[in-house]
XYZ file of C-alpha atoms in Angstrom:
638
model
C 5.042 52.533 29.785
C 5.639 50.105 26.920
C 2.818 49.042 24.599
C 2.803 45.599 26.182
C 2.236 47.144 29.597
C -0.444 49.642 28.616
C -3.336 47.228 28.252
C -4.388 43.603 27.867
C -1.854 41.071 26.670
C -1.975 39.841 23.074
C -3.478 36.555 24.241
C -6.190 38.356 26.221
C -6.949 40.593 23.251
C -7.320 37.556 20.993
C -9.719 35.941 23.480
C -11.934 39.032 23.420
C -11.984 39.062 19.625
C -12.608 35.312 19.478
C -15.523 35.568 21.901
C -17.181 38.097 19.569
C -17.106 35.751 16.576
C -20.195 34.029 15.289
C -18.780 30.580 15.766
C -21.939 28.716 14.801
C -22.411 27.785 11.143
C -26.123 26.999 10.970
C -26.427 27.787 7.264
C -24.274 26.781 4.297
C -21.611 29.168 3.026
C -20.095 29.280 -0.441
C -17.059 31.093 0.944
C -16.466 28.629 3.765
C -16.719 25.701 1.352
C -14.352 27.405 -1.084
C -11.556 27.597 1.500
C -12.148 23.917 2.261
C -11.482 23.074 -1.382
C -15.072 22.644 -2.516
C -16.597 24.725 -5.323
C -20.264 24.587 -4.271
C -21.939 26.172 -7.271
C -25.225 24.726 -6.088
C -25.213 27.376 -3.333
C -25.093 30.268 -5.814
C -26.504 28.861 -9.044
C -29.209 29.334 -10.258
C -28.552 33.028 -9.726
C -30.836 34.170 -6.880
C -33.552 36.723 -7.548
C -35.810 39.100 -5.651
C -39.508 38.333 -5.830
C -41.812 40.394 -8.019
C -42.964 42.628 -5.150
C -39.365 43.450 -4.099
C -38.443 44.254 -7.692
C -41.479 46.484 -8.223
C -40.882 48.366 -4.953
C -37.170 48.733 -5.679
C -37.562 49.935 -9.250
C -40.247 52.424 -8.227
C -37.991 53.838 -5.528
C -35.034 54.224 -7.888
C -37.307 56.134 -10.272
C -38.230 58.556 -7.457
C -34.645 58.884 -6.262
C -32.937 59.502 -9.617
C -34.332 62.992 -10.394
C -33.363 64.213 -6.943
C -29.844 62.797 -7.217
C -29.419 64.469 -10.596
C -30.414 67.812 -9.044
C -27.655 67.716 -6.403
C -24.665 69.972 -7.002
C -21.764 67.702 -6.100
C -19.240 70.437 -6.896
C -20.850 72.667 -4.251
C -20.506 69.904 -1.649
C -16.833 69.563 -2.532
C -16.186 73.327 -2.394
C -18.116 73.891 0.847
C -17.032 70.621 2.481
C -20.643 70.247 3.578
C -23.890 68.669 2.416
C -26.524 71.442 2.161
C -29.581 71.412 4.407
C -31.926 71.118 1.439
C -30.194 67.885 0.387
C -30.761 66.434 3.852
C -34.394 67.531 3.684
C -34.854 66.037 0.234
C -33.346 62.721 1.260
C -35.594 62.634 4.331
C -38.673 63.356 2.220
C -37.737 60.469 -0.061
C -37.387 58.119 2.903
C -33.682 57.620 2.185
C -32.861 57.313 5.888
C -35.166 54.307 6.199
C -34.578 52.490 2.920
C -34.002 49.074 4.524
C -36.544 49.429 7.305
C -39.913 47.641 7.083
C -42.879 49.712 5.951
C -44.548 48.899 9.280
C -42.047 51.257 10.919
C -42.315 53.927 8.232
C -39.450 52.625 6.117
C -39.280 52.025 2.388
C -38.802 48.259 2.780
C -36.111 47.806 0.125
C -34.305 44.513 -0.305
C -30.536 44.442 0.168
C -30.145 44.462 -3.604
C -32.190 47.603 -4.149
C -30.782 49.307 -1.068
C -27.320 48.928 -2.579
C -28.574 50.058 -5.990
C -29.984 53.165 -4.298
C -26.655 53.791 -2.529
C -24.829 53.368 -5.835
C -27.113 55.963 -7.397
C -27.039 58.412 -4.467
C -23.270 58.206 -4.149
C -22.845 59.227 -7.775
C -23.875 62.786 -6.848
C -21.097 62.950 -4.247
C -19.425 60.150 -2.318
C -20.246 61.912 0.965
C -23.953 61.287 0.387
C -23.430 57.559 -0.002
C -21.301 57.563 3.157
C -23.926 59.534 5.093
C -26.672 57.058 4.202
C -24.480 53.997 4.651
C -23.089 54.954 8.067
C -26.595 55.763 9.257
C -28.332 52.617 8.040
C -25.693 49.906 7.913
C -23.994 50.464 11.282
C -26.071 53.219 12.880
C -29.363 52.731 14.717
C -31.561 51.157 11.980
C -29.733 47.865 11.361
C -28.731 46.820 14.919
C -32.064 47.866 16.409
C -33.950 46.036 13.655
C -31.878 42.894 14.267
C -31.370 42.931 18.039
C -33.736 45.489 19.551
C -36.702 44.637 21.743
C -40.184 45.306 20.396
C -40.296 48.459 22.489
C -36.923 49.662 21.167
C -38.083 49.067 17.612
C -41.312 51.015 18.180
C -39.404 53.830 19.867
C -36.489 54.337 17.478
C -37.177 52.907 14.027
C -39.975 55.324 13.034
C -37.742 58.232 14.049
C -34.837 57.244 11.825
C -37.169 56.239 8.991
C -38.608 59.750 9.201
C -35.250 61.415 8.653
C -33.416 61.519 11.970
C -29.748 60.704 11.449
C -27.846 58.185 13.568
C -24.188 57.360 14.183
C -22.148 54.392 15.398
C -19.456 55.057 18.023
C -16.849 52.338 18.574
C -13.400 53.729 17.709
C -11.447 55.612 20.360
C -8.246 57.683 20.136
C -6.178 54.689 21.250
C -8.479 51.852 20.133
C -9.196 50.763 16.591
C -9.550 47.076 15.764
C -8.483 45.840 19.232
C -11.703 45.837 21.292
C -9.958 44.399 24.357
C -8.525 47.865 24.974
C -11.843 49.706 24.838
C -11.672 52.495 27.430
C -15.144 54.031 27.277
C -16.888 52.806 30.422
C -20.541 52.322 31.295
C -20.702 52.253 35.091
C -23.919 50.725 36.483
C -26.006 53.055 38.629
C -29.595 52.928 39.809
C -31.856 52.674 36.759
C -29.111 52.546 34.187
C -25.500 53.463 33.467
C -23.148 56.453 33.426
C -21.073 56.696 30.251
C -17.582 58.188 30.356
C -15.019 58.286 27.578
C -14.093 59.694 24.179
C -15.064 58.362 20.764
C -13.162 59.206 17.594
C -14.211 59.301 13.934
C -17.948 59.067 14.524
C -19.388 59.441 11.018
C -22.598 61.514 11.270
C -21.613 62.416 14.848
C -22.170 66.199 14.537
C -25.651 65.790 13.009
C -26.956 62.633 14.696
C -29.874 62.663 17.097
C -29.426 58.987 18.000
C -26.200 57.111 18.699
C -25.175 53.481 19.034
C -22.325 53.587 21.562
C -20.015 50.721 22.461
C -18.787 50.878 26.059
C -17.342 48.486 28.594
C -19.477 47.489 31.585
C -17.301 46.428 34.541
C -17.655 42.757 35.372
C -18.869 41.921 38.882
C -20.338 39.075 40.887
C -23.854 39.871 39.680
C -23.020 41.270 36.247
C -21.715 39.667 33.099
C -20.100 42.915 32.041
C -18.076 43.319 28.880
C -18.427 45.452 25.771
C -22.067 46.488 25.492
C -24.113 48.374 22.886
C -26.283 51.291 24.019
C -28.787 53.420 22.142
C -28.126 56.955 23.335
C -30.031 60.180 22.721
C -27.485 62.591 21.250
C -28.836 65.551 23.236
C -28.324 63.801 26.596
C -26.602 66.021 29.192
C -22.864 65.364 29.292
C -22.359 64.695 25.557
C -20.035 67.121 23.798
C -19.176 67.019 20.109
C -15.725 68.525 20.505
C -14.702 68.869 16.882
C -15.611 68.006 13.331
C -12.794 66.012 11.740
C -11.521 66.893 8.267
C -10.126 64.404 5.757
C -8.365 64.193 2.402
C -11.574 62.940 0.786
C -15.296 62.633 1.528
C -15.189 66.327 2.308
C -18.930 66.543 2.885
C -19.206 64.011 5.692
C -19.938 65.082 9.255
C -17.455 63.195 11.431
C -16.785 63.971 15.070
C -14.774 63.574 18.223
C -17.464 62.973 20.846
C -16.935 63.048 24.615
C -19.143 61.484 27.294
C -18.976 62.888 30.834
C -21.306 61.058 33.241
C -23.956 60.615 30.564
C -26.914 58.760 32.036
C -28.333 56.005 29.836
C -31.456 54.142 31.022
C -31.194 50.397 31.423
C -33.900 50.027 28.767
C -31.440 51.396 26.201
C -29.110 48.397 26.369
C -29.163 46.691 22.990
C -29.126 42.901 23.024
C -27.916 42.509 26.623
C -24.696 43.194 28.491
C -21.493 41.898 26.957
C -22.959 41.375 23.488
C -21.817 44.622 21.917
C -19.027 43.256 19.748
C -21.084 40.304 18.574
C -23.863 42.716 17.616
C -21.388 44.898 15.735
C -19.888 41.966 13.813
C -23.271 40.431 13.004
C -24.607 43.774 11.826
C -21.587 44.186 9.575
C -22.234 40.864 7.819
C -24.768 42.669 5.649
C -23.729 46.223 6.549
C -20.435 45.725 4.726
C -22.343 45.442 1.444
C -22.854 49.207 1.410
C -19.176 50.056 0.916
C -18.812 47.891 -2.210
C -21.948 49.601 -3.526
C -20.050 52.897 -3.405
C -17.015 51.229 -4.958
C -19.236 50.132 -7.845
C -20.354 53.763 -8.208
C -16.766 54.913 -8.606
C -15.802 52.044 -10.912
C -18.699 52.785 -13.272
C -17.840 56.497 -13.228
C -14.190 55.782 -13.996
C -15.134 53.441 -16.833
C -17.305 56.107 -18.418
C -14.553 58.732 -18.212
C -11.854 56.339 -19.429
C -13.980 55.403 -22.437
C -14.897 58.966 -23.390
C -11.460 60.487 -22.891
C -9.467 57.637 -24.431
C -11.584 57.622 -27.575
C -11.312 61.403 -28.136
C -7.779 62.242 -27.011
C -5.367 61.646 -29.919
C -1.615 61.149 -29.584
C 0.812 60.025 -32.311
C -1.948 59.723 -34.856
C -4.384 57.525 -32.933
C -6.697 57.699 -29.892
C -4.730 57.183 -26.668
C -6.967 54.262 -25.807
C -5.633 52.383 -28.823
C -2.066 52.464 -27.517
C -1.311 49.242 -25.670
C 0.125 51.056 -22.652
C -3.366 52.418 -21.979
C -5.540 49.754 -23.585
C -4.465 47.255 -20.917
C -5.628 49.711 -18.248
C -8.972 50.263 -19.968
C -9.513 46.520 -20.267
C -8.730 46.107 -16.561
C -11.215 48.830 -15.597
C -14.031 47.370 -17.708
C -13.537 43.729 -16.714
C -13.052 44.504 -13.024
C -16.129 46.749 -12.910
C -18.174 43.905 -14.408
C -16.928 41.429 -11.802
C -17.341 43.911 -8.935
C -20.990 44.513 -9.737
C -21.515 40.760 -10.157
C -20.062 40.090 -6.691
C -22.148 42.854 -5.126
C -25.405 41.721 -6.722
C -24.759 38.092 -5.822
C -23.985 38.898 -2.174
C -27.056 41.132 -1.906
C -29.297 38.463 -3.396
C -27.863 35.829 -1.064
C -28.576 38.172 1.849
C -32.153 38.650 0.622
C -32.616 34.914 0.133
C -31.414 34.264 3.718
C -30.581 30.646 2.928
C -26.796 31.141 3.123
C -24.431 32.445 5.776
C -22.698 35.276 3.919
C -20.204 36.460 6.543
C -17.219 35.320 4.448
C -18.712 36.404 1.122
C -19.554 39.913 2.400
C -16.094 40.294 3.919
C -14.401 39.087 0.724
C -16.491 41.529 -1.285
C -15.636 44.494 0.949
C -11.931 43.640 0.859
C -11.775 42.959 -2.887
C -13.983 45.831 -4.039
C -12.196 48.463 -1.959
C -8.794 47.384 -3.251
C -9.845 47.073 -6.877
C -11.826 50.334 -6.924
C -8.758 52.177 -5.639
C -6.646 50.640 -8.413
C -9.266 51.560 -11.006
C -9.295 55.196 -9.864
C -5.499 55.314 -9.835
C -5.390 53.931 -13.375
C -7.899 56.556 -14.500
C -5.699 59.337 -13.129
C -2.814 57.868 -15.134
C -4.939 57.617 -18.276
C -5.949 61.256 -17.909
C -2.343 62.333 -17.430
C -1.921 65.883 -16.122
C -5.688 66.380 -16.160
C -6.034 63.456 -13.789
C -4.020 65.390 -11.204
C -5.886 68.636 -11.858
C -9.092 69.645 -10.092
C -12.373 69.769 -11.984
C -12.802 73.497 -11.199
C -9.415 74.212 -12.743
C -10.388 72.340 -15.902
C -13.711 74.203 -16.136
C -11.930 77.546 -15.744
C -10.331 77.101 -19.178
C -13.472 75.766 -20.839
C -12.892 72.015 -20.615
C -15.197 69.414 -19.183
C -14.563 69.240 -15.431
C -13.664 65.654 -14.514
C -13.135 64.922 -10.809
C -10.594 62.111 -11.208
C -8.354 63.313 -8.383
C -11.398 63.719 -6.125
C -12.566 60.171 -6.807
C -9.109 58.926 -5.871
C -9.204 60.885 -2.607
C -12.744 59.765 -1.796
C -11.977 56.095 -2.450
C -8.858 55.877 -0.309
C -10.825 55.512 2.920
C -12.724 52.493 1.577
C -9.627 50.381 2.240
C -9.888 51.422 5.907
C -13.619 51.910 6.643
C -15.409 49.067 8.481
C -12.268 46.957 8.714
C -8.987 47.880 7.042
C -7.573 45.624 4.346
C -5.142 44.154 6.867
C -7.848 43.498 9.457
C -10.161 42.035 6.816
C -7.382 39.651 5.774
C -7.114 38.408 9.355
C -10.877 38.237 9.917
C -11.475 36.224 6.746
C -8.425 34.050 7.349
C -9.720 33.152 10.803
C -12.980 31.957 9.270
C -11.132 30.232 6.412
C -9.033 28.084 8.769
C -11.861 27.592 11.270
C -12.327 23.922 10.386
C -8.619 23.253 10.899
C -8.522 25.061 14.226
C -11.619 23.198 15.366
C -9.919 19.816 14.963
C -6.395 20.914 15.859
C -7.207 23.389 18.618
C -5.718 21.499 21.560
C -2.779 20.278 19.487
C -1.569 23.825 18.952
C -2.781 25.265 22.272
C 0.260 25.605 24.556
C -2.002 25.509 27.625
C -3.717 22.224 26.701
C -2.960 19.149 28.815
C -1.201 16.071 27.460
C -4.455 14.116 27.550
C -6.264 16.862 25.601
C -3.513 16.869 22.977
C -3.747 13.079 22.560
C -7.504 13.293 22.028
C -7.029 16.181 19.589
C -4.505 14.185 17.545
C -7.011 11.359 17.161
C -9.768 13.777 16.184
C -7.543 15.536 13.651
C -6.445 12.233 12.167
C -10.031 11.224 11.492
C -10.883 14.611 9.947
C -7.896 14.755 7.611
C -8.198 11.099 6.618
C -11.634 11.882 5.229
C -10.896 15.387 3.908
C -7.502 15.191 2.224
C -8.486 12.639 -0.467
C -11.178 15.066 -1.692
C -8.450 17.547 -2.635
C -6.680 15.205 -5.034
C -9.166 15.097 -7.901
C -12.370 16.856 -8.828
C -14.749 17.936 -11.545
C -12.297 20.541 -12.829
C -10.018 17.775 -14.103
C -12.732 16.246 -16.276
C -12.750 17.528 -19.879
C -16.091 18.996 -20.944
C -17.296 19.355 -17.334
C -19.326 22.507 -16.580
C -20.461 22.321 -20.205
C -23.733 24.030 -19.314
C -21.752 27.276 -18.929
C -20.728 27.287 -22.574
C -17.579 29.263 -23.373
C -17.018 29.916 -19.640
C -16.776 26.213 -18.770
C -12.985 26.230 -19.004
C -12.802 29.099 -16.540
C -14.955 27.272 -13.998
C -12.908 24.111 -14.424
C -9.846 26.181 -13.551
C -11.626 27.691 -10.543
C -12.543 24.217 -9.282
C -8.970 22.949 -9.594
C -7.566 26.068 -7.986
C -10.030 25.887 -5.119
C -8.614 22.492 -4.195
C -5.060 23.788 -4.604
C -5.854 26.636 -2.224
C -7.164 24.219 0.406
C -4.031 22.110 0.084
C -1.909 25.224 0.580
C -3.801 26.071 3.771
C -3.195 22.525 5.009
C 0.518 22.747 4.209
C 0.679 26.025 6.093
C -1.035 24.489 9.126
C 1.432 21.612 9.071
C 4.422 23.899 8.707
C 3.598 26.556 11.293
C 0.840 24.955 13.432
C -0.060 27.356 16.254
C 2.279 30.021 14.881
C 0.251 30.206 11.667
C -1.974 32.919 13.137
C 1.117 35.156 13.123
C 1.873 34.456 9.452
C -0.278 37.358 8.430
C 1.329 37.891 5.024
C 0.771 34.221 4.124
C -2.828 34.373 5.321
C -3.388 37.609 3.422
C -2.336 35.952 0.166
C -4.581 32.982 0.899
C -7.520 35.344 1.344
C -6.660 37.316 -1.807
C -6.645 34.083 -3.813
C -10.049 33.177 -2.391
C -11.398 36.637 -3.202
C -10.360 36.374 -6.843
C -11.852 32.878 -7.088
C -15.128 34.211 -5.698
C -15.002 37.122 -8.149
C -14.391 34.757 -11.079
C -17.334 32.617 -10.011
C -19.643 35.621 -9.694
C -18.580 37.033 -13.046
C -19.154 33.711 -14.832
C -22.541 33.163 -13.215
C -23.668 36.700 -14.006
C -22.595 36.324 -17.627
C -24.427 33.020 -17.940
C -27.576 34.407 -16.305
C -27.654 37.554 -18.468
C -26.487 35.844 -21.626
C -29.744 36.273 -23.531
C -30.015 39.999 -22.868
C -26.314 40.896 -22.655
C -24.242 38.341 -24.582
C -21.315 40.781 -24.444
C -21.085 40.040 -20.720
C -19.521 36.683 -21.568
C -16.650 38.561 -23.206
C -16.095 40.685 -20.100
C -16.229 37.619 -17.857
C -13.656 35.858 -20.047
C -11.286 38.818 -19.928
C -11.717 39.218 -16.192
C -10.995 35.548 -15.567
C -7.838 35.720 -17.688
C -6.635 38.714 -15.681
C -7.524 37.079 -12.344
C -5.686 33.876 -13.254
C -2.464 35.826 -13.707
C -2.913 37.448 -10.274
C -3.732 34.152 -8.595
C -0.709 32.467 -10.124
C 1.568 35.165 -8.727
C -0.058 34.869 -5.294
C 0.481 31.104 -5.179
C 4.158 31.629 -5.983
C 4.434 34.260 -3.273
C 2.937 31.915 -0.647
C 6.270 30.129 -0.410
C 8.722 32.375 -2.281
C 8.744 35.727 -0.471
C 10.705 38.059 1.806
C 8.255 37.982 4.720
C 10.773 36.930 7.388
C 13.440 39.424 6.374
C 10.800 42.154 6.021
C 9.564 41.462 9.536
C 13.082 41.585 10.931
C 13.824 44.815 9.066
C 10.645 46.440 10.368
C 11.691 45.600 13.922
C 15.024 47.329 13.331
C 13.283 50.367 11.863
C 11.073 50.670 14.946
C 14.118 50.451 17.199
C 15.710 53.351 15.329
C 18.604 51.455 13.765
C 18.073 53.128 10.395
C 17.089 56.575 11.627
C 20.094 58.051 9.792
C 17.963 57.755 6.645
C 15.642 60.422 8.027
C 18.328 63.104 8.039
C 18.701 65.968 5.604
C 15.080 67.099 5.544
C 12.698 69.109 7.681
C 10.894 66.464 9.700
C 7.189 66.548 10.671
C 6.269 68.573 13.716
C 7.117 66.907 17.024
C 4.530 68.915 18.947
C 1.799 66.961 20.683
C 1.314 63.274 21.407
C 0.852 60.628 18.710
C -2.474 59.742 20.378
C -4.684 62.394 21.975
C -5.444 62.255 25.725
C -8.674 60.589 26.774
C -8.834 61.512 30.460
C -12.345 62.473 31.639
C -12.929 66.183 31.220
C -9.605 66.766 29.456
C -9.613 69.938 27.358
C -13.362 69.922 26.702
C -14.045 72.132 23.691
C -17.222 73.973 22.692
C -19.972 71.765 21.289
C -19.877 71.970 17.474
C -22.939 69.944 16.616
C -24.806 70.849 13.447
C -28.576 71.111 13.683
C -30.629 69.993 10.698
C -33.816 72.006 10.120
C -35.854 69.023 8.948
C -35.180 67.281 12.284
C -36.572 70.193 14.250
C -33.303 70.801 16.115
């Protein structure tokens, strides 16, 4: 059976994904305005701030958390590929599993800002700890139940997770990643509830969780809406088997499972948010949940900066410290400036989430995309700066009496960040869809092949009115006025450039719509560059605003913001060139030939990977059920 025959058509899959979007824009969005060519600094400046109570609670919690984090043996976690029981118990005692939950449910009640600061701190002991806490709170039971649960569901589940019970989120399946239309796990209605059947893959915290959020498809019928639905499931329910604990190149301490459901009964009261709302719940939860991954990227960036500074100042080659050779000084400058901007973006997004006056879906997605890519580059540059020691394990370095630096481990741990909670490619498409939303709203029937002639005529008139009013705003703006943005001092020139480039980006999107119309959604490389330009413009804005806000206490931040903006402008310039001067079409054609086997002769002359077993594991009910390998945590009473 061909891929096109094995499930929903591409059009049907797109309809499912589109139905899950939060189409309504009830609050302003800096990111949305940016892609429309408007630099709305009024939405982010003055720099938002937590109130005095949030700051006091957050700072007090960080003071309690720090000594415990410093006591954790990260090297032991790496060697054993497991987080010790006493670390779980200590985190539970500190309330780390309920950091974002209200105190009324036993949580710590941290703001988004201080939650991410706590994740940044906790992840510095070992990245697996940050992942454990993030997967539990950002996409596990706490966040979706807090946002969408009934009062009874909140009373039933939130105190449990705040007290230290671990939760997991189960969406991915062996043959389903970012295409929810092909979800195979089924929830069949029965008297009093549902029977779950299916297999879930890569469930972070799966082997240790006592509560699960499971996404499954309810069959549609005359009296049921059906569709992908979220369920809160007790992990010890009969019929649940944790078949295996997955192992990865990095994050060696995480507990990640293949979990099978065989006629697992779930009471009707455990439906979260109603039938058919599962994907919308997942996407809405991720609007703020995605902030946790950049928090861990900030951890790694700060760590890399510290190592790069210490090593490059002490290691001498050809009569001078290696950091004073231009080949490495450019890398060190990149690490420092990018770390500054990354933390600025994270703090700004967290504060906007706390303020609740903006819709941050685009900003959070841009941050996740940008931070994961830049953190990976930072770690890769550190390995290069360290040379052979960058490729060597920390234990090997310690064995000969040197300081053990886990550069290769950081690189391995960070690689998944470009895939977790939306791969870079999927994030490009998700953000691009929001970025061109205004255009699709006015041109929808023009580019819809199924629209009637009358609908197309009406759409042309509507589009004409929209573009007649919008296009003139892209011609000139504040960025063309000398001395504008003067209140930002030495950073005014950078913001003038951002304003001009924001309008240029919007014009490029318009040109793309005119050139490809309905086919633009398939121009994924073009859209990816558009999004990358927007991400750098957002990063430049955040860096400048942070520098201006902190100028009295940290005047050196202005220098870092200047350097970052200079670096970003070079990247943006190259991306604009690549919008129209690229090899996308020939690359696409070549890839098609590769898939058809035309160039398979290139694969000769080596020992090829094993051909045993299918590319995707079987998911038939009851297929090769393995012994349950769940891990019981003493502090949970299991």
